Coordinates of N, CA and C in Angstrom, one line a residue:
X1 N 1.8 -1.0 73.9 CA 1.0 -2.1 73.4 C -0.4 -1.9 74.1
X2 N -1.7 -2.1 73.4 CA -2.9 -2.0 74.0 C -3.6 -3.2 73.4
X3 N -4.5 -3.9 74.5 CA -5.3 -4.3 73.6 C -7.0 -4.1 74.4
X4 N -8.0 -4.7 74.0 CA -9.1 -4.6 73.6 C -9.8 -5.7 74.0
X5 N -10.5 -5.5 75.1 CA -11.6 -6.9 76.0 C -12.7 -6.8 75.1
X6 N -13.1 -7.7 74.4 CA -13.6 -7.6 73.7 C -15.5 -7.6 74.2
X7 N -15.3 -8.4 74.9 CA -16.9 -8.0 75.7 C -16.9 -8.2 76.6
X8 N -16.0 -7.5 77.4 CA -16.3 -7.2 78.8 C -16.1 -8.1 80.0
X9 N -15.8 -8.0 81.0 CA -15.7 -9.3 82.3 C -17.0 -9.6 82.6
X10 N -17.1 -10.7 82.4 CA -18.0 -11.2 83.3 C -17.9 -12.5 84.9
X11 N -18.3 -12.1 85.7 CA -18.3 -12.6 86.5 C -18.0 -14.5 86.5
X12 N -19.2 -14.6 85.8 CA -19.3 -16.4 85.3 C -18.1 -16.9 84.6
X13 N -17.3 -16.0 83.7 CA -16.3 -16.4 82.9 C -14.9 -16.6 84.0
X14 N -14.9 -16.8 85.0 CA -13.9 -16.6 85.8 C -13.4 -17.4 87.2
X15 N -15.0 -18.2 87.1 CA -15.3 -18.9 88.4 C -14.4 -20.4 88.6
X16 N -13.6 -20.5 87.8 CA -12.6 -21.7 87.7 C -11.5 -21.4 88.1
X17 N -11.0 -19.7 87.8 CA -9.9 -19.3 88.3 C -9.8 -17.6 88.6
X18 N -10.1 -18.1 90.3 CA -10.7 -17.3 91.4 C -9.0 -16.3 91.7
X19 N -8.0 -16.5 91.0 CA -6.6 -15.7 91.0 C -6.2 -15.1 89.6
X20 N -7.2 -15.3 89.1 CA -6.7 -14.6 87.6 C -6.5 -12.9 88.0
X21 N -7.8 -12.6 88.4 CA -8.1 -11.3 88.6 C -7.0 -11.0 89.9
X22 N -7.2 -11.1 90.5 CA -6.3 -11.2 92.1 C -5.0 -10.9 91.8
X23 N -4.3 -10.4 92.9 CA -2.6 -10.0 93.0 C -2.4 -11.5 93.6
X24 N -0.9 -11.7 93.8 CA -0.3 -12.5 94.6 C 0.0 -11.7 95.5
X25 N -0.5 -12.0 96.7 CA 0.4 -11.2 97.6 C 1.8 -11.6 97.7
X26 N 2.4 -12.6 97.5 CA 4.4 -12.7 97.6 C 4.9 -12.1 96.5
X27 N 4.3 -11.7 95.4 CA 5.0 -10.3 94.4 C 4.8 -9.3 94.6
X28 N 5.7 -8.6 94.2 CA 6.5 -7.3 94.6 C 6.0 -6.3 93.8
X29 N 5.3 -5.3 93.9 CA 5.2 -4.6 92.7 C 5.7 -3.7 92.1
X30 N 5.7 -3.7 91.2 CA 6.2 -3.2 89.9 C 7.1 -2.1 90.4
X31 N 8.0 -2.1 90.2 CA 9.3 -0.6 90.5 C 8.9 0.5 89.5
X32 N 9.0 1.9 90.1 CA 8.8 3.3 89.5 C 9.4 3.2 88.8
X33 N 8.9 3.5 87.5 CA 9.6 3.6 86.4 C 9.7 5.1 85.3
X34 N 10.2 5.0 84.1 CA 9.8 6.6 83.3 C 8.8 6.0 82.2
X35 N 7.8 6.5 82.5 CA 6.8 6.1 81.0 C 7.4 7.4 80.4
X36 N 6.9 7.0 78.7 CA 7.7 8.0 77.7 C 6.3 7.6 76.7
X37 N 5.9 9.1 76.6 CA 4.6 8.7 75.9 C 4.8 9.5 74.1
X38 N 4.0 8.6 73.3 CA 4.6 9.3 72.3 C 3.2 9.6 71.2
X39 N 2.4 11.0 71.7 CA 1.7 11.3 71.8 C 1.4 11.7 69.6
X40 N 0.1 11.3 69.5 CA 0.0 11.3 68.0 C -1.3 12.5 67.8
X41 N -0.8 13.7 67.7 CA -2.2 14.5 67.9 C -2.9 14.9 66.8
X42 N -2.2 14.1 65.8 CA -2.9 13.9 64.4 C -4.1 13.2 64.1
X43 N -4.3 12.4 65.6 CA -5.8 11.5 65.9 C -6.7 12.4 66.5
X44 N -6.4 13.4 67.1 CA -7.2 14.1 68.0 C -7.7 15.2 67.5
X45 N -8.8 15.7 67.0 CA -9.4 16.9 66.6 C -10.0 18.4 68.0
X46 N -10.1 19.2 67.8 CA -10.5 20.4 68.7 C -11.6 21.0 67.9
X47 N -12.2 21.9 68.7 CA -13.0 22.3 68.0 C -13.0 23.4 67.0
X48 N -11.5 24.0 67.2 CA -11.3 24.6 66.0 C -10.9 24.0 64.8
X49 N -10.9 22.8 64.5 CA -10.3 21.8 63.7 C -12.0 21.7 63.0
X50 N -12.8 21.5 63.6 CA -13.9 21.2 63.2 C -14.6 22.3 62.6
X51 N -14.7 23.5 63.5 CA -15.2 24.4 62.5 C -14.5 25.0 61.6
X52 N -13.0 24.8 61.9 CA -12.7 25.8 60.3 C -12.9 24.4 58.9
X53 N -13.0 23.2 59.4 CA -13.5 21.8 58.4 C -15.1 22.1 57.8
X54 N -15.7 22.6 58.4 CA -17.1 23.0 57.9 C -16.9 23.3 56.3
X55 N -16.2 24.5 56.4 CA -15.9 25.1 55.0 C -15.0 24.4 54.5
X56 N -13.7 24.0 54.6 CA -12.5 23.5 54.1 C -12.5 22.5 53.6
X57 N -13.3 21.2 54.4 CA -13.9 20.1 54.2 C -12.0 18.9 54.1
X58 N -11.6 19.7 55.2 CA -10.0 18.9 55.1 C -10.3 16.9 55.5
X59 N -11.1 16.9 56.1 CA -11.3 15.6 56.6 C -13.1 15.4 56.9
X60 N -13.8 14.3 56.8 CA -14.7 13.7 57.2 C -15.6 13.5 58.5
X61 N -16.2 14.5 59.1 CA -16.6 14.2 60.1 C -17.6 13.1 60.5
X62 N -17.6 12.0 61.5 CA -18.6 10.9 61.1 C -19.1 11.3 62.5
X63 N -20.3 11.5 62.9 CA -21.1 11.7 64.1 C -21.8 10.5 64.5
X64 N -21.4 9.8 65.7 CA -21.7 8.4 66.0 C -23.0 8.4 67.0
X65 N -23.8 9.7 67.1 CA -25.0 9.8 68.1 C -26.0 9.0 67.4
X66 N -26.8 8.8 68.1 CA -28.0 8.5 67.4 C -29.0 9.1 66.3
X67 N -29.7 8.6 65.1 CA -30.2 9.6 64.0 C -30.9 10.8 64.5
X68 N -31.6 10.2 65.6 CA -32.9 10.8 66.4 C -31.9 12.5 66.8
X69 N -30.9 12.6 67.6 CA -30.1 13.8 68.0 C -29.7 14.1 66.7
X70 N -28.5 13.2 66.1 CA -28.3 13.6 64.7 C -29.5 14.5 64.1
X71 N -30.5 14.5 64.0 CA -31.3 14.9 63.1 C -32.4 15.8 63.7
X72 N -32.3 16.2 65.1 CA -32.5 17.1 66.1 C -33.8 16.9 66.2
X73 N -34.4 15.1 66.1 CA -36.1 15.0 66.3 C -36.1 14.8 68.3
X74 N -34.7 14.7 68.8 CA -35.2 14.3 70.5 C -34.4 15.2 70.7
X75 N -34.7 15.7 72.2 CA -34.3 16.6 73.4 C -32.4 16.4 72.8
X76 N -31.9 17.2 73.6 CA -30.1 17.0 73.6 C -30.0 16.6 75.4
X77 N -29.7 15.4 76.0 CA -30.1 14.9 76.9 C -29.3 15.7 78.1
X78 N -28.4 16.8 77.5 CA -27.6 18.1 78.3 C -28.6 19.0 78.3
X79 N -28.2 20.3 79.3 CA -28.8 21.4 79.0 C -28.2 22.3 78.5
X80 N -28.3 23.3 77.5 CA -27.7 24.1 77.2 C -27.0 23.8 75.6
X81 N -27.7 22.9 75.0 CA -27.1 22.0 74.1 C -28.4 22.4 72.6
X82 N -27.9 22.5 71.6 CA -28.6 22.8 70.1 C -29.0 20.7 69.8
X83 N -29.9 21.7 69.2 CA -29.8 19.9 68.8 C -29.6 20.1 67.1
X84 N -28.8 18.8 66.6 CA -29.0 18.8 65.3 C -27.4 18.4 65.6
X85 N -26.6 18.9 64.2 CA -25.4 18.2 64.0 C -24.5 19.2 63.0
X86 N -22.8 18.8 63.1 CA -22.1 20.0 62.5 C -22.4 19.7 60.8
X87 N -22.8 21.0 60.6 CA -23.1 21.2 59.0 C -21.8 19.9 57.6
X88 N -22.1 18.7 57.3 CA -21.6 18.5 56.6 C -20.8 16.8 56.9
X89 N -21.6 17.0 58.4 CA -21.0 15.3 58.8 C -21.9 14.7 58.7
X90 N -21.7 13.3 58.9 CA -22.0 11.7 58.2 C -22.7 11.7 59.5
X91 N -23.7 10.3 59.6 CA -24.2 9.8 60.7 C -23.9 8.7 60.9
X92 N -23.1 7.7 61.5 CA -23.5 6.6 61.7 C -23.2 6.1 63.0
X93 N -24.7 5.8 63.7 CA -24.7 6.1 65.6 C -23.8 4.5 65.6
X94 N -22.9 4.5 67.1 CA -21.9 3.8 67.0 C -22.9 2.2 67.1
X95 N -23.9 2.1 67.5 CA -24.6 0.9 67.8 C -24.5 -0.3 66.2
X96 N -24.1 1.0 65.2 CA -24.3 0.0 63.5 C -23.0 -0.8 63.8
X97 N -22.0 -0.7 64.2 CA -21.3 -1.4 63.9 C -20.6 -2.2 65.1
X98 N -21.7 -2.0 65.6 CA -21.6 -3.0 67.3 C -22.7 -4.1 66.7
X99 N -22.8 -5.7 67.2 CA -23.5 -6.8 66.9 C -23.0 -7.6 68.2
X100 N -23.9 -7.8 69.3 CA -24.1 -8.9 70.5 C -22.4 -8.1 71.2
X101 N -22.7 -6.7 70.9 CA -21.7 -6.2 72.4 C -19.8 -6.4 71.8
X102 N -20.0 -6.8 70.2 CA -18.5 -7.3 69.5 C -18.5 -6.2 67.9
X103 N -17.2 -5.7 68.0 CA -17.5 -5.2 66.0 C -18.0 -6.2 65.6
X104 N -18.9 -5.5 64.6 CA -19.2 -6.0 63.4 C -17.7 -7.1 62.8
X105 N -18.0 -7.7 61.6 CA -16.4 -8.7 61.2 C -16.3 -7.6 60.1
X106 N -15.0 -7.6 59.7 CA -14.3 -6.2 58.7 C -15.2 -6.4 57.6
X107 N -15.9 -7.4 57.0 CA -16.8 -7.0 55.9 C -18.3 -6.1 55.6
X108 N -18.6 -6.7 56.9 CA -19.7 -5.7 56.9 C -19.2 -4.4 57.6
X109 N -18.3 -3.6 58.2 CA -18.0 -2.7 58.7 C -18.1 -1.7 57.5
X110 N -17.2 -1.9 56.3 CA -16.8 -1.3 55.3 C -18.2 -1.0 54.6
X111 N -19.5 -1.7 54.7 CA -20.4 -1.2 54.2 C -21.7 -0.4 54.7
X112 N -21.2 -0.8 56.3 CA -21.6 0.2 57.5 C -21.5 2.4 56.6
X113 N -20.4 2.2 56.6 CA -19.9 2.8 56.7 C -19.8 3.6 55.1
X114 N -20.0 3.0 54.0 CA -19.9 3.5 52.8 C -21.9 3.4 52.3
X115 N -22.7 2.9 53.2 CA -24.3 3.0 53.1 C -24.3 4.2 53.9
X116 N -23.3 4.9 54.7 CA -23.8 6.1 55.1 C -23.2 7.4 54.2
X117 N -22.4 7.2 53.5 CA -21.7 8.2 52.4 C -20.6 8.4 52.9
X118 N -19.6 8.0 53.8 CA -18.4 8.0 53.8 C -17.3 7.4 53.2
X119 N -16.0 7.8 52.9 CA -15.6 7.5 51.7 C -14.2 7.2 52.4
X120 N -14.2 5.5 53.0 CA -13.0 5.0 53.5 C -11.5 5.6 53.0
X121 N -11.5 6.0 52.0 CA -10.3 6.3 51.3 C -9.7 7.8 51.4
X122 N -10.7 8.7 52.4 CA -10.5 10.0 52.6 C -10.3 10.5 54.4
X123 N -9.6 11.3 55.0 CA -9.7 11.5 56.1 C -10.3 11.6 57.0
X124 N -10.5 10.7 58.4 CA -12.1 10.8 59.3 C -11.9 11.2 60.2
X125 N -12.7 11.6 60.8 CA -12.7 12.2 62.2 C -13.9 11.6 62.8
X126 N -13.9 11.1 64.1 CA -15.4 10.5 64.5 C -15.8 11.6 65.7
X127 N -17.0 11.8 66.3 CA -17.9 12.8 67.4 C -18.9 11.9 67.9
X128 N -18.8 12.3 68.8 CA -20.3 11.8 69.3 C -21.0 12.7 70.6
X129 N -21.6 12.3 70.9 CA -21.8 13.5 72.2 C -21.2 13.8 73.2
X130 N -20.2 12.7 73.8 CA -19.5 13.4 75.4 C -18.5 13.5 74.8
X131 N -17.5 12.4 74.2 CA -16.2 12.4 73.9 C -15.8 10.7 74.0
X132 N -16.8 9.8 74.3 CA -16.4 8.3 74.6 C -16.7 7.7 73.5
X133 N -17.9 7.5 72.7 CA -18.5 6.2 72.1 C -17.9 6.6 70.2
X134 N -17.6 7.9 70.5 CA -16.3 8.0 69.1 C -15.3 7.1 68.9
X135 N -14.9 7.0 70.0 CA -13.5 6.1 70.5 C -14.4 4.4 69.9
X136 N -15.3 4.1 69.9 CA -15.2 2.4 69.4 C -15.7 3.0 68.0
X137 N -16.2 4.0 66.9 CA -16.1 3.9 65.8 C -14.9 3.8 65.3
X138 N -13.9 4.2 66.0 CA -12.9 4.9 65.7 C -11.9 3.6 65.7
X139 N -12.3 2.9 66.8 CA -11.7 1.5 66.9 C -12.2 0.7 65.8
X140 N -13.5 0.6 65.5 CA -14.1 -0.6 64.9 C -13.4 0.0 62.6
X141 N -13.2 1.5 62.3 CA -12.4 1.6 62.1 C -11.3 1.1 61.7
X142 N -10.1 1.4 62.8 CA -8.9 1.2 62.6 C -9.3 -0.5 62.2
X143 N -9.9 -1.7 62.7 CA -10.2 -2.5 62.6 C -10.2 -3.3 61.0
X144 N -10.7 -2.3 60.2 CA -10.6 -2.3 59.0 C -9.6 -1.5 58.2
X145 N -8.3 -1.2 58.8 CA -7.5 -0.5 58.3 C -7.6 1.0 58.3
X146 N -8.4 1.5 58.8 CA -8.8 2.9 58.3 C -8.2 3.8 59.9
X147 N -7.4 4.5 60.0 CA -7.0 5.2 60.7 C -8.3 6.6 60.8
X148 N -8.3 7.0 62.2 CA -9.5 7.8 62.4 C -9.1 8.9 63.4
X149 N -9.3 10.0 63.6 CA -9.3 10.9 64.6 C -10.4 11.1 65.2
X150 N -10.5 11.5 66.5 CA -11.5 11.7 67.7 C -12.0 13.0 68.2
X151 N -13.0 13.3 67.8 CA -12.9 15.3 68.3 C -13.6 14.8 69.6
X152 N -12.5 15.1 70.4 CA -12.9 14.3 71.8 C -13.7 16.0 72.7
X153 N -13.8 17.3 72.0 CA -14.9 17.9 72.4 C -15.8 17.1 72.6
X154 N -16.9 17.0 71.1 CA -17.7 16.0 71.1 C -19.1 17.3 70.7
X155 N -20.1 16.7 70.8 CA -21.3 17.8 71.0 C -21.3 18.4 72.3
X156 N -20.9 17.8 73.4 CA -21.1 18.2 74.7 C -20.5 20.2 74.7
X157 N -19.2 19.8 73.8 CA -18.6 21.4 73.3 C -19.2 21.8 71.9
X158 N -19.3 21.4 70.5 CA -19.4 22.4 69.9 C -21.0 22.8 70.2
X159 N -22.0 22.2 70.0 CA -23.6 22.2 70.5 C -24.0 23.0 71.0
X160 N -23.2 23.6 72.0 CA -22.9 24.8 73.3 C -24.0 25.5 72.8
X161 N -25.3 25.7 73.3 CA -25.8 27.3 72.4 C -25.5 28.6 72.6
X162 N -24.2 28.8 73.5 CA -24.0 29.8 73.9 C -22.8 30.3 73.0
X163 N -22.1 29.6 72.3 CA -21.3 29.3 70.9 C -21.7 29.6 69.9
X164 N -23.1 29.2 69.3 CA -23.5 29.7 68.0 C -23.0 29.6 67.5
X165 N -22.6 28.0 66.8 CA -21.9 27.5 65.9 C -22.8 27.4 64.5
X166 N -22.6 26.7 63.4 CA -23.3 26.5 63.0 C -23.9 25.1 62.7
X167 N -25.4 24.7 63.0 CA -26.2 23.6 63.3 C -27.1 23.5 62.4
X168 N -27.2 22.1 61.7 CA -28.5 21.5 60.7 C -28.8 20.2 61.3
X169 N -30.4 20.5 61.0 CA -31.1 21.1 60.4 C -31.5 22.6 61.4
X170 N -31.6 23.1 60.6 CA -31.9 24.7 61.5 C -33.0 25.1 62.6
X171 N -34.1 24.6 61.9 CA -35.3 24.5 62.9 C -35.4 23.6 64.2
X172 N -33.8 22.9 64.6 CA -33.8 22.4 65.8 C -33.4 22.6 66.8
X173 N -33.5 23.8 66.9 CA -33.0 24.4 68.1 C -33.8 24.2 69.5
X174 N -33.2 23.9 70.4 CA -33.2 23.3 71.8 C -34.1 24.7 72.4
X175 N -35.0 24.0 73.2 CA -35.8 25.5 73.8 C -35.6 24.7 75.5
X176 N -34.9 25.8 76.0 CA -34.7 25.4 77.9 C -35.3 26.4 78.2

């Protein structure tokens, strides 16, 4: 079972009850137990998943960076990093479907998301630069029914210029 803080702890939210957060010290904790994990790697993309998708076009890449990297007009805030984006994915930086630090509500999500040319009814894969801010499209997402995978590379790996992958728009290549 997992669930989802939706905006985060805040200090002020808590000042009524100063043992929410806190252990009891007269409980015992929790006895060693066997976690049994049941691991879905049909969510998880690699980077060979992604470039043989370039051509194949088996699933939908959605790149959650900002348009500016997306579109290779700013620095790659790494070094050693291309700027621009994998030949054939979507943009939509995770911030569209974030509103006051909460998803978007499932109606406007679906149009987040179909004003950028993705096609809810086909297979996604989300990216973003390190491997983290995929994870809340991906959430916001499932949110709306839509199951998503994570190329938890990210740009941080395919971008690599030492890779020579292939990147658009072409003329944005990173000079260190």
């Amino acid at each position: 079972s997992v669930s989802v803080l939706e905006k985060g702890f805040v200090v002020e939210d808590f000042k009524d009850t100063p043992n929410l957060i806190e252990t009891d010290p007269n409980v015992s904790p929790p006895l060693k137990g066997v976690f049994k994990s049941n691991p879905q790697y049909y969510l998880v993309k690699k980077l060979d998943d992604v470039v043989y998708n370039i051509n194949e076009k088996n699933f939908q890449l959605v790149d959650v960076r900002s348009a500016a990297r997306f579109n290779a007009e700013v620095p790659e805030p790494r070094a050693g990093l291309q700027r621009g984006h994998t030949p054939g994915a979507f943009n939509v930086p995770f911030n569209m479907v974030l509103q006051d630090r909460k998803i978007l509500p499932r109606d406007q999500l679906a149009t987040v998301f179909t004003n950028a040319g993705v096609d809810l009814n086909k297979p996604i894969a989300t990216s973003c630069g390190s491997g983290v801010t995929a994870g809340v499209v991906s959430l916001a997402l499932y949110s709306i029914g839509v199951d998503s995978a994570v190329y938890d590379g990210a740009w941080s790996e395919y971008g690599q210029e030492k890779l020579s992958l292939p990147v658009l728009p072409k003329t944005g290549q990173a000079k260190y």
